[in-house]
Short mmCIF file of C-alpha atoms in Angstrom, two decimals:
data_model
loop_
_atom_site.label_atom_id
_atom_site.label_comp_id
_atom_site.label_asym_id
_atom_site.label_seq_id
_atom_site.Cartn_x
_atom_site.Cartn_y
_atom_site.Cartn_z
CA UNK R 1 85.29 42.63 121.30
CA UNK R 2 82.87 39.74 121.92
CA UNK R 3 82.85 38.09 125.35
CA UNK R 4 84.49 34.71 125.89
CA UNK R 5 83.29 32.30 128.56
CA UNK R 6 86.46 32.92 130.58
CA UNK R 7 85.88 36.69 130.60
CA UNK R 8 82.34 36.60 131.99
CA UNK R 9 83.56 37.09 135.58
CA UNK R 10 85.64 40.09 134.49
CA UNK R 11 82.56 41.54 132.79
CA UNK R 12 80.45 40.95 135.91
CA UNK R 13 83.02 42.91 137.92
CA UNK R 14 82.70 45.82 135.49
CA UNK R 15 78.89 45.60 135.59
CA UNK R 16 79.00 45.85 139.41
CA UNK R 17 81.38 48.81 139.14
CA UNK R 18 79.03 50.49 136.67
CA UNK R 19 76.08 50.03 139.02
CA UNK R 20 78.11 51.49 141.89
CA UNK R 21 79.01 54.45 139.68
CA UNK R 22 75.33 55.08 138.99
CA UNK R 23 74.62 55.01 142.72
CA UNK R 24 77.37 57.59 143.36
CA UNK R 25 75.91 59.89 140.71
CA UNK R 26 72.62 60.15 142.56
CA UNK R 27 73.61 59.72 146.22
CA UNK R 28 74.36 63.43 146.57
CA UNK R 29 70.68 64.10 145.92
CA UNK R 30 68.97 61.21 147.74
CA UNK R 31 71.63 60.04 150.20
CA UNK R 32 74.07 57.13 150.10
CA UNK R 33 71.78 54.65 151.87
CA UNK R 34 68.85 55.15 149.49
CA UNK R 35 71.06 55.21 146.39
CA UNK R 36 72.52 51.84 147.38
CA UNK R 37 69.09 50.22 147.14
CA UNK R 38 68.72 51.37 143.53
CA UNK R 39 71.96 49.86 142.27
CA UNK R 40 72.75 47.00 144.69
CA UNK R 41 72.98 43.76 142.68
CA UNK R 42 71.85 40.36 143.93
CA UNK R 43 73.02 37.06 142.48
CA UNK R 44 73.31 38.73 139.05
CA UNK R 45 71.78 35.74 137.27
CA UNK R 46 70.27 38.07 134.67
CA UNK R 47 73.63 39.66 133.96
CA UNK R 48 75.36 36.31 133.74
CA UNK R 49 72.75 35.01 131.30
CA UNK R 50 72.96 38.15 129.15
CA UNK R 51 76.76 38.00 129.03
CA UNK R 52 76.80 34.31 128.08
CA UNK R 53 74.18 34.88 125.39
CA UNK R 54 76.14 37.88 124.10
CA UNK R 55 79.24 35.70 123.89
CA UNK R 56 77.34 33.08 121.90
CA UNK R 57 76.09 35.77 119.51
CA UNK R 58 79.44 37.53 119.16
CA UNK R 59 78.14 40.82 120.59
CA UNK R 60 80.55 43.58 121.56
CA UNK R 61 81.59 43.33 125.22
CA UNK R 62 80.79 46.94 126.11
CA UNK R 63 77.28 46.69 124.64
CA UNK R 64 76.68 43.39 126.44
CA UNK R 65 77.69 44.92 129.76
CA UNK R 66 75.28 47.79 129.13
CA UNK R 67 72.48 45.26 128.58
CA UNK R 68 73.44 43.60 131.85
CA UNK R 69 73.39 46.88 133.80
CA UNK R 70 70.01 47.82 132.35
CA UNK R 71 68.61 44.42 133.34
CA UNK R 72 69.90 44.73 136.91
CA UNK R 73 68.47 48.24 137.34
CA UNK R 74 65.04 47.37 135.94
CA UNK R 75 65.00 44.18 137.99
CA UNK R 76 65.85 46.21 141.11
CA UNK R 77 63.01 48.58 140.28
CA UNK R 78 60.55 45.70 140.11
CA UNK R 79 61.81 44.32 143.44
CA UNK R 80 61.49 47.70 145.15
CA UNK R 81 57.89 47.92 143.93
CA UNK R 82 57.18 44.26 144.79
CA UNK R 83 58.41 44.74 148.34
CA UNK R 84 55.97 47.62 148.79
CA UNK R 85 53.08 45.56 147.41
CA UNK R 86 53.99 42.50 149.51
CA UNK R 87 54.95 44.54 152.60
CA UNK R 88 58.21 42.60 152.68
CA UNK R 89 60.70 43.28 155.47
CA UNK R 90 63.82 41.67 154.03
CA UNK R 91 65.53 41.62 150.63
CA UNK R 92 69.02 40.28 149.85
CA UNK R 93 69.73 40.11 153.55
CA UNK R 94 68.96 43.80 154.13
CA UNK R 95 65.84 45.52 155.52
CA UNK R 96 63.71 46.80 152.64
CA UNK R 97 63.36 50.57 152.07
CA UNK R 98 59.60 50.30 152.61
CA UNK R 99 60.28 48.73 156.01
CA UNK R 100 62.82 51.37 157.04
CA UNK R 101 61.54 54.53 155.31
CA UNK R 102 57.95 53.70 154.34
CA UNK R 103 56.06 52.60 151.25
CA UNK R 104 56.22 55.96 149.47
CA UNK R 105 60.02 55.99 149.59
CA UNK R 106 60.18 52.40 148.35
CA UNK R 107 57.96 53.18 145.36
CA UNK R 108 59.90 56.32 144.44
CA UNK R 109 63.20 54.44 144.61
CA UNK R 110 61.73 51.90 142.22
CA UNK R 111 60.82 54.70 139.83
CA UNK R 112 64.39 56.02 140.01
CA UNK R 113 65.80 52.57 139.27
CA UNK R 114 63.54 52.26 136.19
CA UNK R 115 64.73 55.67 134.98
CA UNK R 116 68.37 54.65 135.37
CA UNK R 117 67.71 51.41 133.51
CA UNK R 118 66.25 53.38 130.62
CA UNK R 119 69.33 55.63 130.61
CA UNK R 120 71.49 52.53 130.21
CA UNK R 121 69.28 51.30 127.36
CA UNK R 122 69.63 54.60 125.47
CA UNK R 123 73.39 54.02 125.23
CA UNK R 124 72.97 50.50 123.80
CA UNK R 125 71.04 51.10 120.58
CA UNK R 126 68.17 53.26 119.25
CA UNK R 127 65.72 50.36 119.57
CA UNK R 128 66.77 49.18 123.04
CA UNK R 129 64.87 51.84 125.07
CA UNK R 130 61.77 51.43 122.89
CA UNK R 131 61.77 47.69 123.53
CA UNK R 132 62.42 48.27 127.23
CA UNK R 133 59.32 50.47 127.56
CA UNK R 134 57.26 47.60 126.12
CA UNK R 135 59.01 45.20 128.46
CA UNK R 136 58.19 47.27 131.56
CA UNK R 137 54.58 47.37 130.43
CA UNK R 138 54.49 43.58 130.15
CA UNK R 139 56.18 43.17 133.54
CA UNK R 140 53.54 45.42 135.09
CA UNK R 141 50.71 43.50 133.42
CA UNK R 142 52.19 40.28 134.81
CA UNK R 143 52.32 41.75 138.30
CA UNK R 144 48.70 42.93 138.00
CA UNK R 145 47.60 39.48 136.84
CA UNK R 146 49.38 37.91 139.80
CA UNK R 147 47.70 40.40 142.12
CA UNK R 148 44.25 39.48 140.77
CA UNK R 149 45.02 35.77 141.30
CA UNK R 150 45.98 36.20 144.98
CA UNK R 151 43.92 33.90 147.19
CA UNK R 152 42.43 32.00 144.25
CA UNK R 153 42.62 28.21 144.16
CA UNK R 154 41.57 28.17 140.51
CA UNK R 155 44.99 28.97 139.02
CA UNK R 156 45.93 26.75 136.08
CA UNK R 157 49.45 25.87 134.98
CA UNK R 158 48.85 27.91 131.81
CA UNK R 159 47.80 30.95 133.86
CA UNK R 160 50.87 30.61 136.06
CA UNK R 161 53.16 30.33 133.01
CA UNK R 162 51.51 33.38 131.45
CA UNK R 163 52.21 35.45 134.54
CA UNK R 164 55.80 34.16 134.75
CA UNK R 165 56.45 34.94 131.08
CA UNK R 166 55.51 38.58 131.70
CA UNK R 167 56.63 39.14 135.29
CA UNK R 168 60.07 37.53 134.87
CA UNK R 169 60.46 36.31 131.31
CA UNK R 170 59.84 39.70 129.67
CA UNK R 171 63.08 41.26 130.91
CA UNK R 172 65.09 38.24 129.77
CA UNK R 173 63.27 38.40 126.44
CA UNK R 174 64.26 42.08 126.11
CA UNK R 175 67.92 41.16 126.53
CA UNK R 176 67.58 38.38 123.95
CA UNK R 177 65.92 40.73 121.44
CA UNK R 178 68.51 43.49 121.88
CA UNK R 179 71.48 41.11 121.72
CA UNK R 180 69.96 39.43 118.67
CA UNK R 181 69.81 42.81 116.89
CA UNK R 182 73.41 43.58 117.85
CA UNK R 183 74.74 40.25 116.61
CA UNK R 184 76.47 40.00 113.23
CA UNK R 185 76.26 36.19 113.30
CA UNK R 186 73.74 34.54 110.97
CA UNK R 187 70.81 33.33 113.09
CA UNK R 188 67.02 33.36 113.36
CA UNK R 189 66.25 36.74 114.95
CA UNK R 190 63.40 35.35 117.04
CA UNK R 191 65.42 32.54 118.64
CA UNK R 192 67.48 34.50 121.23
CA UNK R 193 64.44 36.28 122.75
CA UNK R 194 62.47 33.00 122.83
CA UNK R 195 65.36 31.22 124.56
CA UNK R 196 65.80 34.12 126.98
CA UNK R 197 62.11 34.22 127.91
CA UNK R 198 62.18 30.47 128.62
CA UNK R 199 65.20 31.01 130.88
CA UNK R 200 63.29 33.73 132.75
CA UNK R 201 60.30 31.43 133.29
CA UNK R 202 62.61 28.71 134.57
CA UNK R 203 64.19 31.16 137.00
CA UNK R 204 60.73 32.12 138.31
CA UNK R 205 59.82 28.46 138.85
CA UNK R 206 63.04 27.85 140.79
CA UNK R 207 62.48 31.02 142.83
CA UNK R 208 58.97 29.89 143.72
CA UNK R 209 60.28 26.50 144.84
CA UNK R 210 62.91 28.23 146.97
CA UNK R 211 60.16 30.16 148.76
CA UNK R 212 59.25 26.86 150.43
CA UNK R 213 62.70 25.28 150.67
CA UNK R 214 65.21 27.99 151.62
CA UNK R 215 65.45 29.85 154.92
CA UNK R 216 65.52 33.64 154.94
CA UNK R 217 69.17 33.42 156.03
CA UNK R 218 70.06 31.69 152.75
CA UNK R 219 67.60 33.34 150.37
CA UNK R 220 68.01 36.82 151.82
CA UNK R 221 64.26 37.46 151.85
CA UNK R 222 61.29 36.60 154.02
CA UNK R 223 60.63 32.86 154.19
CA UNK R 224 57.23 31.71 152.91
CA UNK R 225 56.45 35.10 151.36
CA UNK R 226 54.27 33.62 148.61
CA UNK R 227 52.25 31.69 151.16
CA UNK R 228 51.86 34.78 153.36
CA UNK R 229 50.57 36.69 150.33
CA UNK R 230 48.29 33.81 149.28
CA UNK R 231 50.05 33.31 145.93
CA UNK R 232 49.44 29.89 144.44
CA UNK R 233 52.70 29.01 142.69
CA UNK R 234 53.57 26.02 140.52
CA UNK R 235 54.38 23.41 143.22
CA UNK R 236 51.06 24.18 144.95
CA UNK R 237 49.14 24.15 141.66
CA UNK R 238 50.44 20.63 141.06
CA UNK R 239 49.53 19.63 144.62
CA UNK R 240 45.94 20.75 144.08
CA UNK R 241 45.68 18.91 140.77
CA UNK R 242 47.02 15.68 142.35
CA UNK R 243 44.13 13.64 143.77
CA UNK R 244 46.43 11.99 146.32
CA UNK R 245 47.61 15.29 147.85
CA UNK R 246 44.77 17.74 147.15
CA UNK R 247 42.78 17.23 150.36
CA UNK R 248 45.83 17.37 152.64
CA UNK R 249 47.22 20.43 150.85
CA UNK R 250 43.94 22.34 151.04
CA UNK R 251 43.67 21.58 154.77
CA UNK R 252 47.10 23.14 155.33
CA UNK R 253 46.47 26.05 152.93
CA UNK R 254 43.16 26.95 154.60
CA UNK R 255 44.55 27.09 158.14
CA UNK R 256 44.17 30.45 159.88
CA UNK R 257 47.94 30.82 159.78
CA UNK R 258 49.32 28.35 157.21
CA UNK R 259 52.67 26.79 158.08
CA UNK R 260 55.17 27.05 155.20
CA UNK R 261 57.33 24.26 156.63
CA UNK R 262 54.40 21.81 156.72
CA UNK R 263 53.40 22.69 153.16
CA UNK R 264 57.01 22.36 151.98
CA UNK R 265 57.20 18.89 153.58
CA UNK R 266 53.99 17.82 151.84
CA UNK R 267 55.24 19.11 148.48
CA UNK R 268 58.53 17.26 148.92
CA UNK R 269 57.00 14.02 150.23
CA UNK R 270 54.51 13.90 147.34
CA UNK R 271 57.13 14.73 144.74
#
């Protein structure tokens, strides 16, 4: 049966239970603590979006929940890899596997999470895993592009949006494409993936703003991580392009140890 708006919370509960079940299947081989990192959900914004879109498209509830689980697992995989690249210590309020067990373990856990996400996709439809392979490729390209842009002050809004569309938007777009194929409602097949990709880009923008505005206690991850890794995100790109704030921003950015709080205050004061 399709999902109604009122049943989204019930579906989220089942998605969480499905992720926990996947962790139990593998914990006998890698240990309970490591398995938890593979399947532990965060805010589940991707799942919520997928379930709401599935409801709008009249997609079967069980299929929609499978899409949600696949999204969470692939997202977890990307986070596990990101934390190794960024040498992050904290994620979702917990020490990262790379901090506790080392980078190699963190990378291998990410690989396991990707594999489990693909297993979920296989049960959705014949085309879902094929599309997911393409999606993972695009996510990786986005991450590589972001890596090449680290430390650069010549990042345009278009370049930022291109990275966001791959790094974050691609997984949303996958969900939109799969749900569009599963829908029996008359609609333009390209619209759900386009809408989903736009939602992913928006989520990335909000996440980048939160890097300067939320404490690690609230966000569950290291405060000022983008600044520490010299990533020029959208608020800072606008600050550089604004004649009134450019000089002050660059002075703060170029300090030996830039202060995230000072930069956040400048970004807020200058709108």
